[in-house]
GROMACS .gro file of C-alpha atoms in nm:
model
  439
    1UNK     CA    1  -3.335 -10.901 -12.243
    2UNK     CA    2  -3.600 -11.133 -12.484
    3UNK     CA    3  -3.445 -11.337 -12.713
    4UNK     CA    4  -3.164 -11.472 -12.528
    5UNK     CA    5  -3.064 -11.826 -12.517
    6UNK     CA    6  -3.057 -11.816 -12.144
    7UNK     CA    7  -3.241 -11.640 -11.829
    8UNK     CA    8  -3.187 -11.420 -11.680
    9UNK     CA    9  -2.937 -11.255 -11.845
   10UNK     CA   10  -2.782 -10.911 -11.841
   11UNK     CA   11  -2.613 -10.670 -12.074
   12UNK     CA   12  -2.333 -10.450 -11.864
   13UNK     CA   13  -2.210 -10.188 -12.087
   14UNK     CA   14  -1.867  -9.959 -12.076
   15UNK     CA   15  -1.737  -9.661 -12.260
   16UNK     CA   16  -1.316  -9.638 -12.324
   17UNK     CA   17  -1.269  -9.512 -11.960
   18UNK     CA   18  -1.435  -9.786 -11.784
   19UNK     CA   19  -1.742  -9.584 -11.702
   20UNK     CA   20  -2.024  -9.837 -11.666
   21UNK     CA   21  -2.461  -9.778 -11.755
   22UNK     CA   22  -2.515  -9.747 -11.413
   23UNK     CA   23  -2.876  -9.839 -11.463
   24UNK     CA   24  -2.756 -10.161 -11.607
   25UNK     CA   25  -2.526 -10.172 -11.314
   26UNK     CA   26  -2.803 -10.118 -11.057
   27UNK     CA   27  -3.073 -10.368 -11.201
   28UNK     CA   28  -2.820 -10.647 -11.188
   29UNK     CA   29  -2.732 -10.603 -10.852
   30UNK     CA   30  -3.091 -10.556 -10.758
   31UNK     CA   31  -3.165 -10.810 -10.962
   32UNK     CA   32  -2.964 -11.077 -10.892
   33UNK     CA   33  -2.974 -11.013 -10.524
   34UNK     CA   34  -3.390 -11.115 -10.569
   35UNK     CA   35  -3.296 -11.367 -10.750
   36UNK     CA   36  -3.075 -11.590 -10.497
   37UNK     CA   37  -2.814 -11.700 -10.791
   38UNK     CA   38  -2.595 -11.980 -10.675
   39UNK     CA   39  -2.385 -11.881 -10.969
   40UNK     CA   40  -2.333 -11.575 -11.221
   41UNK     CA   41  -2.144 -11.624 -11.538
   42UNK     CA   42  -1.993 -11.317 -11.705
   43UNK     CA   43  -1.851 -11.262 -12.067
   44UNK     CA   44  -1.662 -11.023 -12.232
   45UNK     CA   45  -1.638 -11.019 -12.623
   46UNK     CA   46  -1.320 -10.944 -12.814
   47UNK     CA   47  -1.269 -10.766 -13.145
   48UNK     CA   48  -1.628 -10.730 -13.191
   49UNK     CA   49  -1.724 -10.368 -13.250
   50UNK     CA   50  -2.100 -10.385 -13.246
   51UNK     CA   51  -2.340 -10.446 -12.949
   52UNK     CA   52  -2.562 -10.688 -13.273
   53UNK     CA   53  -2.243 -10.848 -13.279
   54UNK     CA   54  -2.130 -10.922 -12.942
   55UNK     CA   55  -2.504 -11.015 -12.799
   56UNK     CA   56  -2.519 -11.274 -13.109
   57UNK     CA   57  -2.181 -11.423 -12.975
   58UNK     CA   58  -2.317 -11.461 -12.614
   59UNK     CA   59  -2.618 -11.611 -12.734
   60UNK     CA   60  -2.474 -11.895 -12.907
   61UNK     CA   61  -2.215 -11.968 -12.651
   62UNK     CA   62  -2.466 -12.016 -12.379
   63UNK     CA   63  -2.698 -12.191 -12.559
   64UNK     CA   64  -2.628 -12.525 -12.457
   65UNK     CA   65  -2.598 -12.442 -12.087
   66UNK     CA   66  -2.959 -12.541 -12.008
   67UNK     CA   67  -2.939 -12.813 -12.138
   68UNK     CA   68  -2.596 -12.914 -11.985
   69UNK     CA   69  -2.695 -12.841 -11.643
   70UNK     CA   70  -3.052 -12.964 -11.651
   71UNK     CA   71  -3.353 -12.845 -11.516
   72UNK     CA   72  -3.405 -12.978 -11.196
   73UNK     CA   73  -3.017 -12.954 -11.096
   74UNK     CA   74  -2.899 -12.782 -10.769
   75UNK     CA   75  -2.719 -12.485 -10.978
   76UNK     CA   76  -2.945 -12.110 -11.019
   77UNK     CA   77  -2.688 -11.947 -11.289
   78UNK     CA   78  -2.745 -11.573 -11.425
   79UNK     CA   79  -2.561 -11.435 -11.712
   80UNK     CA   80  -2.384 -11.161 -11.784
   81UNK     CA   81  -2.279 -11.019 -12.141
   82UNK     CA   82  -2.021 -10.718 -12.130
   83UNK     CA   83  -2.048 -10.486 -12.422
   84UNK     CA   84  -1.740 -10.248 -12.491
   85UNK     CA   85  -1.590 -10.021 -12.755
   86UNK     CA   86  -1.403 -10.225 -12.939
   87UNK     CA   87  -1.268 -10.178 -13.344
   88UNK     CA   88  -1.247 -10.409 -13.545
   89UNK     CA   89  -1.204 -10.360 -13.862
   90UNK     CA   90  -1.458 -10.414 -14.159
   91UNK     CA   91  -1.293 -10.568 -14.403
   92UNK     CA   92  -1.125 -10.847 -14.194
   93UNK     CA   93  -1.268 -11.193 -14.066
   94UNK     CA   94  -1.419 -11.228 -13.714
   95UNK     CA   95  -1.053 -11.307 -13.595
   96UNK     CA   96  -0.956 -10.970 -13.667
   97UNK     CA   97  -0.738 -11.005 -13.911
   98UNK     CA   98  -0.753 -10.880 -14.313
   99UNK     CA   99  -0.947 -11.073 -14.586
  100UNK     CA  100  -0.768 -11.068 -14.881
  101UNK     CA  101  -0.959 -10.846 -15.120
  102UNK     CA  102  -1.166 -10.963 -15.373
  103UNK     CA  103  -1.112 -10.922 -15.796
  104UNK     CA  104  -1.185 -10.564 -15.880
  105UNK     CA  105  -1.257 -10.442 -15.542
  106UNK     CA  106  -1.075 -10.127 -15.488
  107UNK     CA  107  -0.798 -10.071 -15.242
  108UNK     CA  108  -0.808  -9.867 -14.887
  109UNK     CA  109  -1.049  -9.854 -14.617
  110UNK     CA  110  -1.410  -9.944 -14.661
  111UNK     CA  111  -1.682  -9.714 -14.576
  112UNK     CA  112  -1.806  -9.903 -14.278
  113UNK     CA  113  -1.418  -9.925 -14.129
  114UNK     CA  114  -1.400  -9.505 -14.176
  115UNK     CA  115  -1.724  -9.490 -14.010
  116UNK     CA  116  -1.597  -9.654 -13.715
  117UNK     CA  117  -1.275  -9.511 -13.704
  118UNK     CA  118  -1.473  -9.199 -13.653
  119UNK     CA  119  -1.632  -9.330 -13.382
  120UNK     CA  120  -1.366  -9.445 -13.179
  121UNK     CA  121  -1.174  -9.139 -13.245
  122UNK     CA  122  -1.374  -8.901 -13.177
  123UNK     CA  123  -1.240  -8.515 -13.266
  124UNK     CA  124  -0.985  -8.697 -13.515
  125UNK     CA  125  -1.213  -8.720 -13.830
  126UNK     CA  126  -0.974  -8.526 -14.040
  127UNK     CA  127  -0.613  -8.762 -13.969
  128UNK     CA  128  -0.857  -9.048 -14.063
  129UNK     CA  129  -0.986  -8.881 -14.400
  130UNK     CA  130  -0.653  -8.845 -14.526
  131UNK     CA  131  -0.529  -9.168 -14.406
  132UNK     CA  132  -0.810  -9.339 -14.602
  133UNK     CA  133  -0.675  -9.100 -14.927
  134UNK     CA  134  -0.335  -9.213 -14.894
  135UNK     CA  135  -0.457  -9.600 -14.848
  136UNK     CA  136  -0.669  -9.522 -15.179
  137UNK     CA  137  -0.404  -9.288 -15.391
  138UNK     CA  138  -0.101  -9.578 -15.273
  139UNK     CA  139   0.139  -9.291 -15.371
  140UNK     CA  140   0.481  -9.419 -15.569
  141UNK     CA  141   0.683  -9.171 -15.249
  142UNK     CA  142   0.847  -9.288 -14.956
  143UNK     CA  143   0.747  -8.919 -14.804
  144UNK     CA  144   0.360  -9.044 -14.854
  145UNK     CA  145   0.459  -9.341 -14.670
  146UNK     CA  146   0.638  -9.111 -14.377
  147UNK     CA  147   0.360  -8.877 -14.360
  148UNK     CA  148   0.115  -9.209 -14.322
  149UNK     CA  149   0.325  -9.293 -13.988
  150UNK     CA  150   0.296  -8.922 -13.895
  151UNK     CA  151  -0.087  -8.983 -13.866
  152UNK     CA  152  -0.107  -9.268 -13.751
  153UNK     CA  153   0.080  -9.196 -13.427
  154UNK     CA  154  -0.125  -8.886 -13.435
  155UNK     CA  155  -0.450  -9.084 -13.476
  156UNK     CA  156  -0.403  -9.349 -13.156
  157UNK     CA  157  -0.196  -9.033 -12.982
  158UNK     CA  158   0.123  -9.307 -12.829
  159UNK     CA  159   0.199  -9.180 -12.516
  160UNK     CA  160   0.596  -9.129 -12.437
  161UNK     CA  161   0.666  -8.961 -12.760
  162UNK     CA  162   0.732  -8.617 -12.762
  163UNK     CA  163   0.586  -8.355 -13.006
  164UNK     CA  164   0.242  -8.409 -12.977
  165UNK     CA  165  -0.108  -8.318 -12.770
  166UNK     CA  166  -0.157  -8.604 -12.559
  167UNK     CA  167   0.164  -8.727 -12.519
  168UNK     CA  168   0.279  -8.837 -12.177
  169UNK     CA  169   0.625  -8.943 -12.066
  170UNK     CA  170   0.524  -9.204 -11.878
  171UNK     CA  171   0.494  -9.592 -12.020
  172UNK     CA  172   0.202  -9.791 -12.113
  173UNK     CA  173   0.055  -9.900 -11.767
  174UNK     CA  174  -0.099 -10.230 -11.923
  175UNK     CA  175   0.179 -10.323 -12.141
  176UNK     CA  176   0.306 -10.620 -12.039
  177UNK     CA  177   0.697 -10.607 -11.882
  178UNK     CA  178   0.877 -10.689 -12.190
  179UNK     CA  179   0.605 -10.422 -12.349
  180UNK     CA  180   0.702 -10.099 -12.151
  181UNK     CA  181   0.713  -9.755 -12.314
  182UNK     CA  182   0.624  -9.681 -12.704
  183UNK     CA  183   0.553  -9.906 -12.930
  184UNK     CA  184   0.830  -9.941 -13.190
  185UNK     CA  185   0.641  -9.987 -13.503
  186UNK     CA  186   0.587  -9.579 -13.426
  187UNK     CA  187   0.934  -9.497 -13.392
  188UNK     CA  188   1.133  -9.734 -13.651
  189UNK     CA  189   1.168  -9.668 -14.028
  190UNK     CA  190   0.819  -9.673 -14.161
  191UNK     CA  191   0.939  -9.816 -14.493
  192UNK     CA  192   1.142 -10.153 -14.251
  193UNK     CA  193   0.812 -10.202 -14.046
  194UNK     CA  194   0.558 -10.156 -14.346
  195UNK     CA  195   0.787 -10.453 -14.533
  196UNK     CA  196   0.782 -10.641 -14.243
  197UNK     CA  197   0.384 -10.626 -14.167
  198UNK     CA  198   0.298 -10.696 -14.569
  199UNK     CA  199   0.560 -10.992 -14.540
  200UNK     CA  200   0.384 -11.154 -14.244
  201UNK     CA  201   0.078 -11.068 -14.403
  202UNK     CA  202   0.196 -11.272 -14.690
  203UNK     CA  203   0.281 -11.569 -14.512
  204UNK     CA  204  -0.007 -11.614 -14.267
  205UNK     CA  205  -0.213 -11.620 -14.617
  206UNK     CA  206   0.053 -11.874 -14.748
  207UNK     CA  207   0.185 -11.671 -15.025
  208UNK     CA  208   0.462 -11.821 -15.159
  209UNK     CA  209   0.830 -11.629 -15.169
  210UNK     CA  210   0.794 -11.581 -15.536
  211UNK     CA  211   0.444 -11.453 -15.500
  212UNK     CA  212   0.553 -11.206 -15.218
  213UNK     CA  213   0.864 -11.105 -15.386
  214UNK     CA  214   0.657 -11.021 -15.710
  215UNK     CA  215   0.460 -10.783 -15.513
  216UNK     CA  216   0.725 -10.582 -15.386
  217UNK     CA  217   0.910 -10.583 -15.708
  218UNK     CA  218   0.613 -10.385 -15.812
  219UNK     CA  219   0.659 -10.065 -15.633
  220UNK     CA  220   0.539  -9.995 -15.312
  221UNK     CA  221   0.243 -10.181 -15.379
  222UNK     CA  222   0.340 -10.434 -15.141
  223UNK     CA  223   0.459 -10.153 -14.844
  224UNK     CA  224   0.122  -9.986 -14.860
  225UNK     CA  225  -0.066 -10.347 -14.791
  226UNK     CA  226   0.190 -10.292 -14.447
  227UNK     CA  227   0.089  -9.947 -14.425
  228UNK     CA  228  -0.264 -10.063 -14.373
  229UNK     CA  229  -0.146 -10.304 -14.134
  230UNK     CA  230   0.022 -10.038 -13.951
  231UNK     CA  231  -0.332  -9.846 -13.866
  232UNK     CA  232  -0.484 -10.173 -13.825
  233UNK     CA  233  -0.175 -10.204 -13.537
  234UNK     CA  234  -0.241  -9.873 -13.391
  235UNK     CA  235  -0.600  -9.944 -13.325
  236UNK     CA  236  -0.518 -10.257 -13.172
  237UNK     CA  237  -0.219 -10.130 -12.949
  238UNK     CA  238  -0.555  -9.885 -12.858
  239UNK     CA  239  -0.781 -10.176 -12.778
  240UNK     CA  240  -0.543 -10.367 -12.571
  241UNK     CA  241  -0.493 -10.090 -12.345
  242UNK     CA  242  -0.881 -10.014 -12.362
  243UNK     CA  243  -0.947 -10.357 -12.281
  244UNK     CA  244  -0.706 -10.339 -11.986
  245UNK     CA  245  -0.870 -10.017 -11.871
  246UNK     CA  246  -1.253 -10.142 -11.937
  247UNK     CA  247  -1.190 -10.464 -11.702
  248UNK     CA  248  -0.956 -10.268 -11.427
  249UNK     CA  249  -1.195  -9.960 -11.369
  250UNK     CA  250  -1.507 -10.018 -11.503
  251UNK     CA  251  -1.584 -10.462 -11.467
  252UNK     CA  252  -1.381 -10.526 -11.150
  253UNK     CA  253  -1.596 -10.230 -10.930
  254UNK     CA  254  -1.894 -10.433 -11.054
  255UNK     CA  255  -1.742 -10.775 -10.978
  256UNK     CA  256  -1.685 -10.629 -10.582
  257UNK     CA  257  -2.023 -10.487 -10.565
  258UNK     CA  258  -2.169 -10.778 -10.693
  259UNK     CA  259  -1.930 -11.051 -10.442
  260UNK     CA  260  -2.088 -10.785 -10.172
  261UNK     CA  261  -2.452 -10.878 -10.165
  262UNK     CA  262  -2.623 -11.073  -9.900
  263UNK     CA  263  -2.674 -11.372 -10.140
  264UNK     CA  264  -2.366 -11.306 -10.349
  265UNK     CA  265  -2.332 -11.565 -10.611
  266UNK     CA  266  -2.037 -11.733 -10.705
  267UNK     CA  267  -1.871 -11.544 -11.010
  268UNK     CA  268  -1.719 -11.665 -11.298
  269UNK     CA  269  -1.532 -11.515 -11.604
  270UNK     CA  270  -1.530 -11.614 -11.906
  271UNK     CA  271  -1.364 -11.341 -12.229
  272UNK     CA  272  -1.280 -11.437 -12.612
  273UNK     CA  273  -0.969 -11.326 -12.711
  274UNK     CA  274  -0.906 -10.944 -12.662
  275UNK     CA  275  -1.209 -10.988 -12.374
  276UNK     CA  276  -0.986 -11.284 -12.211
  277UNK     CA  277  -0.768 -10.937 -12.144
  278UNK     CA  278  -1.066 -10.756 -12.021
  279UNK     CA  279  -1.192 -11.016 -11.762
  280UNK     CA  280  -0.814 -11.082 -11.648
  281UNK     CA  281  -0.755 -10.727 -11.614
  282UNK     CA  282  -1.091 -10.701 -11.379
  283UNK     CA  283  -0.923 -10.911 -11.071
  284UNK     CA  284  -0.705 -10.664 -11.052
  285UNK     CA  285  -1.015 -10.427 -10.972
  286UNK     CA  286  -1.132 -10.635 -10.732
  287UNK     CA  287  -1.148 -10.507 -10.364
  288UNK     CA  288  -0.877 -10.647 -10.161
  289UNK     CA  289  -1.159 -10.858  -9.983
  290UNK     CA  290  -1.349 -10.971 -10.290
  291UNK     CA  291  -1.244 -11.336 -10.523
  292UNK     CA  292  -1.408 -11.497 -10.820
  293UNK     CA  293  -1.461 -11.830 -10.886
  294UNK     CA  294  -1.324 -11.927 -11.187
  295UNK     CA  295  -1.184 -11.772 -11.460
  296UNK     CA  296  -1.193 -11.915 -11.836
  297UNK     CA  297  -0.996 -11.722 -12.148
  298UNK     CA  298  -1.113 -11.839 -12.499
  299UNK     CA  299  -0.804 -11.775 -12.746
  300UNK     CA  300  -0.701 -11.490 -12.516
  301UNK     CA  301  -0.497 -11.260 -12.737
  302UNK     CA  302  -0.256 -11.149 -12.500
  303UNK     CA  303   0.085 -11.289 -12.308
  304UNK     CA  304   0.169 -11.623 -12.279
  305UNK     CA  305   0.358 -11.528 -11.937
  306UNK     CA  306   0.119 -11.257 -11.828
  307UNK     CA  307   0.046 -11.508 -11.547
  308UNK     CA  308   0.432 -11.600 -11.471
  309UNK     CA  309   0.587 -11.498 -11.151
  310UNK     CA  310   0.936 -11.476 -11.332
  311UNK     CA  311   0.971 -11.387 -11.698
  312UNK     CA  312   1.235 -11.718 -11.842
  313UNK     CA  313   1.367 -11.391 -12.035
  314UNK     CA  314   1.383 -11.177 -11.781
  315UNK     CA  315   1.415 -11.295 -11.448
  316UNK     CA  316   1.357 -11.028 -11.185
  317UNK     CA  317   1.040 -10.953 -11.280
  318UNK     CA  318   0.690 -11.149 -11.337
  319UNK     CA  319   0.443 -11.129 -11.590
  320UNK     CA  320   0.152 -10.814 -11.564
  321UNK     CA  321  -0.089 -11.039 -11.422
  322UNK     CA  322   0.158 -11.257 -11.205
  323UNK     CA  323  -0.035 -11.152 -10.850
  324UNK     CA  324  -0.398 -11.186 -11.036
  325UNK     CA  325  -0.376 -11.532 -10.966
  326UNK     CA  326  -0.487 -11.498 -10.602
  327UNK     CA  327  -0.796 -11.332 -10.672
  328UNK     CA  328  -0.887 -11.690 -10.813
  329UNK     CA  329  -1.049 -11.913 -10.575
  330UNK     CA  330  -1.111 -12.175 -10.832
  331UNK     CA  331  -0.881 -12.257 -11.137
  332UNK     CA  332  -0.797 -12.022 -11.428
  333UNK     CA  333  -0.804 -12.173 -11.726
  334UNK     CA  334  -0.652 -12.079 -12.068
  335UNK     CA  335  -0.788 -12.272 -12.406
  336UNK     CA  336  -0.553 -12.253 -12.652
  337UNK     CA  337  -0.567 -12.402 -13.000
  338UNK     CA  338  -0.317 -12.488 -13.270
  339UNK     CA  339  -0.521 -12.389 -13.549
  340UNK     CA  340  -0.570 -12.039 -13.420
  341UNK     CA  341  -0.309 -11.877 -13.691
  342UNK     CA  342  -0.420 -11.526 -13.564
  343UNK     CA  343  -0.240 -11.590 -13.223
  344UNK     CA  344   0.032 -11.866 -13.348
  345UNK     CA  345   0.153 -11.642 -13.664
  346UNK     CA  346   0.077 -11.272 -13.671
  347UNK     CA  347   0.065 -11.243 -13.284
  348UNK     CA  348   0.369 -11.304 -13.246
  349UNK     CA  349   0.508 -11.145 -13.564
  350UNK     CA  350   0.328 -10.790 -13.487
  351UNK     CA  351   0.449 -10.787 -13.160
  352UNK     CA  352   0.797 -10.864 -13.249
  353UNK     CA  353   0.766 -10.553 -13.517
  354UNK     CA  354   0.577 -10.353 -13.240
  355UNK     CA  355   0.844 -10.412 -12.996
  356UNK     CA  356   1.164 -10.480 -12.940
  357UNK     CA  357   1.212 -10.717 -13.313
  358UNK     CA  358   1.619 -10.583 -13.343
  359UNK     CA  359   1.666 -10.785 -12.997
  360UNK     CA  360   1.522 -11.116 -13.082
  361UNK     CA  361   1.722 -11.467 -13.125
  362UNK     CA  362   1.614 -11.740 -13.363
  363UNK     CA  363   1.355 -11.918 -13.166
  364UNK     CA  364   1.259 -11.656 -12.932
  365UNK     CA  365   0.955 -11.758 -12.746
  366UNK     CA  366   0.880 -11.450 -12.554
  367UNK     CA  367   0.598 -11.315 -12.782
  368UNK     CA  368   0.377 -11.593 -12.767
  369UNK     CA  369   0.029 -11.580 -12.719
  370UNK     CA  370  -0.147 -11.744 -12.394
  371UNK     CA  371  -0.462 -11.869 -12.678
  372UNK     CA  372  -0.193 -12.083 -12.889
  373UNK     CA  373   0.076 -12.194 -12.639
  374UNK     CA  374  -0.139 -12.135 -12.306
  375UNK     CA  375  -0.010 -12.042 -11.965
  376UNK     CA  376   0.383 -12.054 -11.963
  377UNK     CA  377   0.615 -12.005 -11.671
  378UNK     CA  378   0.403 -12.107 -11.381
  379UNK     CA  379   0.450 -12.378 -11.153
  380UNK     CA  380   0.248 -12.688 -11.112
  381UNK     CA  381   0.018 -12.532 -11.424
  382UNK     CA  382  -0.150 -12.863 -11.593
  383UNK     CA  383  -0.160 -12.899 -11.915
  384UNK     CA  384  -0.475 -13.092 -12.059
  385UNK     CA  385  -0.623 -13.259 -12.325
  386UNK     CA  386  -0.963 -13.135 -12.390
  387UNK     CA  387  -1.126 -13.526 -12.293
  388UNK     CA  388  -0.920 -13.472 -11.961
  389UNK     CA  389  -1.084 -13.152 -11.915
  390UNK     CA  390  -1.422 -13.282 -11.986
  391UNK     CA  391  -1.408 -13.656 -11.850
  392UNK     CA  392  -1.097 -13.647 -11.568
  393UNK     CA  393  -1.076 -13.452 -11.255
  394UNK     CA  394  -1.008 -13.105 -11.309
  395UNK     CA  395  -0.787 -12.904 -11.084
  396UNK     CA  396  -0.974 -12.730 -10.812
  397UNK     CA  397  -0.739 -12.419 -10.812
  398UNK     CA  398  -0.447 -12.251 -10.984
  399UNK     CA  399  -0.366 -12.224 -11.351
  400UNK     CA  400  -0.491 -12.495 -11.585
  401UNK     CA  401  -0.393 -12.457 -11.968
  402UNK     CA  402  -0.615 -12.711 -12.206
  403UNK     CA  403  -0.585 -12.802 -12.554
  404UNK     CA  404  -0.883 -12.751 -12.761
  405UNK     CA  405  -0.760 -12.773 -13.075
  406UNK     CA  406  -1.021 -13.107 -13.114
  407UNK     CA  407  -1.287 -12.870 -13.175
  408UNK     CA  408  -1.129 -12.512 -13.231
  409UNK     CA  409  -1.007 -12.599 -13.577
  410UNK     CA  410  -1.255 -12.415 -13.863
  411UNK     CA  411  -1.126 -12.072 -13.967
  412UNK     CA  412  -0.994 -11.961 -14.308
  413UNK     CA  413  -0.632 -11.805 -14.283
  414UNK     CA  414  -0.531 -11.533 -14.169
  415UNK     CA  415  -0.703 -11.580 -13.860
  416UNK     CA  416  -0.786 -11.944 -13.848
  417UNK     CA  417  -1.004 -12.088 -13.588
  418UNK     CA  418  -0.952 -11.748 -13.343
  419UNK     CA  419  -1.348 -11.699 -13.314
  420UNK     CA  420  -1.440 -12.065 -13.385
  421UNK     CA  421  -1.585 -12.112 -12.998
  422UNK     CA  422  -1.887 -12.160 -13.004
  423UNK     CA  423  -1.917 -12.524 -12.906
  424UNK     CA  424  -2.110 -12.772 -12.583
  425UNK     CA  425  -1.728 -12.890 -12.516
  426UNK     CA  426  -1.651 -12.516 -12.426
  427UNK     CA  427  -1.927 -12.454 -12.252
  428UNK     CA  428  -1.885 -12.791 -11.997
  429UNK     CA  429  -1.520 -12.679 -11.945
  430UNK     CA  430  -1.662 -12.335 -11.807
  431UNK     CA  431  -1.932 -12.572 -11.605
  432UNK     CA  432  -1.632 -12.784 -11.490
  433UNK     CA  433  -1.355 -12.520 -11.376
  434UNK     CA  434  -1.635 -12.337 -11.181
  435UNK     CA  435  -1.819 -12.657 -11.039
  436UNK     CA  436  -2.128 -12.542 -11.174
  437UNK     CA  437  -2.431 -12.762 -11.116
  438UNK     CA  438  -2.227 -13.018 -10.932
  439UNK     CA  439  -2.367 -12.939 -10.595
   0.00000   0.00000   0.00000
């Protein structure tokens, strides 16, 4: 592909099953079996919906690998960008979370954000027509509110709820443990979960009480900013499992065809927050013979303990990803960040809403994000500061959680510094968990 920051470089794309381009598929392998890589580095994107979007993303982030590994070194990297159907919405920042709107602009969903709702629900054109009325009318009636969360859970069809085309009795197969079944936010009150979404919209924007409480004084203003939230929710309890899917059927095949060549070269994952999923997702593809070499999640938006072997809340079972681990020959590596308010606030929040919220203690932990608090719940797991990372010795194997909040700091709320990874420091801690260019 020209005008990449790197060579040679590939683009692997996937539809929502996991189906992959098999031409794509087939020149990389033919490719990069010519090409005698010592090492192949392979990225997944997160919220990004657009291919544009996701190649700018990989260009940046590689940039400085050159450069970093020099041109006479011992290392012969490819790359690898992985495109997949993703949403995100239009009107919210890269992080994937909602811009406040600006003076005069009208409420309800843009025209770009209806396009793509189209597109990723294909057949369901109509559900999304009249949700967009009802986000644009804001009726003054709780039944307009109900009959929102009627289409909704039509739109993103939740499986385990009967009453409905598409509906299957049996649970979520990615959802993490303490994530079986339905989704709550589709079976509570739709007036409690709207209040609860607008309030935690509210706060990760720093609203003060008085300000929130004005807005809800003011009708159901206020409940139909949650209602937005709520399809905003249902897309992304969609692209979680997609991403799951996407790097289970469709990435890991690739990954064991690719470990399978004569000259296979050492593989390495690397995915930004919804892709840290995807790429985790893909050992468990893997063919029982096949490993990668390191693994490296950028503000992964999922589980803090998707990597535990026992859940601290729930202690005869381990986290979804617990036995992922061994597919690892080299270290796998969370970055998490402080200033990421996307995964340290409304994570956290919409998972409590979309979950099990009635259940929760002050203080609860379990609904932490592994791109704010990194790994949790596994043994002998380091935890470094990003100079240790870059300067120390780094671990040659297991789970390594590091603290980039040095450099992952510039976002505006609500989402913070989520996409803010494009920096040299994040590209050598790639270079360093996989030993790339070091001989």
């Amino acid at each position: 592909m020209t005008g990449m920051s790197v060579r040679p470089y590939w683009e692997l794309r996937f539809d929502a099953d996991g189906d992959v381009d098999t031409r794509q598929r087939d020149r990389l392998l033919e490719q990069a079996a010519q090409a005698e890589l010592t090492d192949l580095v392979v990225f997944s994107h997160g919220w990004n919906n657009t291919r544009t979007m996701a190649t700018r993303l990989y260009d940046r982030f590689f940039a400085p690998f050159p450069g970093l590994l020099g041109e006479a070194g011992p290392a012969r990297p490819g790359y690898v960008g992985v495109v997949w159907p993703s949403m995100r919405f239009a009107d919210e920042s890269l992080g994937g979370l909602p811009r406040d709107r600006a003076p005069g602009e009208p409420p309800g969903l843009d025209a770009d954000t209806h396009r793509a709702l189209d597109v990723v629900f294909p057949g369901r054109q109509q559900i999304v027509a009249r949700l967009a009325e009802l986000l644009a009318e804001r009726p003054e009636r709780l039944a307009a509110l109900d009959e929102f969360a009627v289409l909704v859970r039509g739109l993103v069809r939740v499986r385990g709820m009967s009453g409905g085309a598409g509906d299957a009795a049996d649970p979520d197969p990615d959802a993490d443990p303490d994530e079986d079944g339905v989704p709550a936010m589709f079976g509570q009150d739709v007036t409690e979960v709207c209040e609860r979404f607008a309030a935690a919209l509210a706060e990760a924007r720093g609203k003060t009480d008085a300000e929130d409480r004005a807005v809800f004084d003011s009708g159901l203003g206020g409940l139909w900013d949650g209602a937005h939230e709520l399809l905003r929710q249902g897309t992304y309890y969609v692209m979680k499992r997609r991403a799951g899917t996407v790097g289970r059927e469709g990435l890991g095949p690739v990954l064991g065809a690719l470990a399978a060549l004569r000259t296979a070269p050492r593989i390495h994952l690397v995915g930004h927050s919804f892709g840290g999923r995807l790429v985790s997702f893909a050992l468990t593809g893997l063919p029982e013979s096949a490993t990668v070499a390191s693994v490296t999640l950028l503000q992964g938006a999922f589980s803090t303990y998707a990597f535990a072997g026992r859940l601290p809340h729930a202690a005869d079972r381990g986290g979804v990803l617990h036995d992922a681990r061994r597919r690892v020959s080299g270290p796998l590596v969370s970055c998490h960040s402080r200033h990421d308010t996307a995964l340290g606030l409304l994570y956290p929040v919409a998972s409590r809403v979309s979950w099990d919220d009635a259940s929760l203690l002050p203080g609860d932990i379990r609904w932490g994000a592994i791109g704010y608090d990194g790994v949790q719940a596994v043994d002998g797991c380091p935890r470094l500061e990003l100079a240790e990372a870059l300067d120390g010795p780094f671990p040659a194997g297991g789970c390594v959680s590091v603290d980039v909040s040095e450099v992952v700091r510039h976002g505006a709320p609500p989402a913070g510094a989520h996409s803010d990874i494009c920096h040299a420091e994040l590209a050598r801690v790639v270079l360093r968990a996989g030993r790339i260019g070091e001989g």
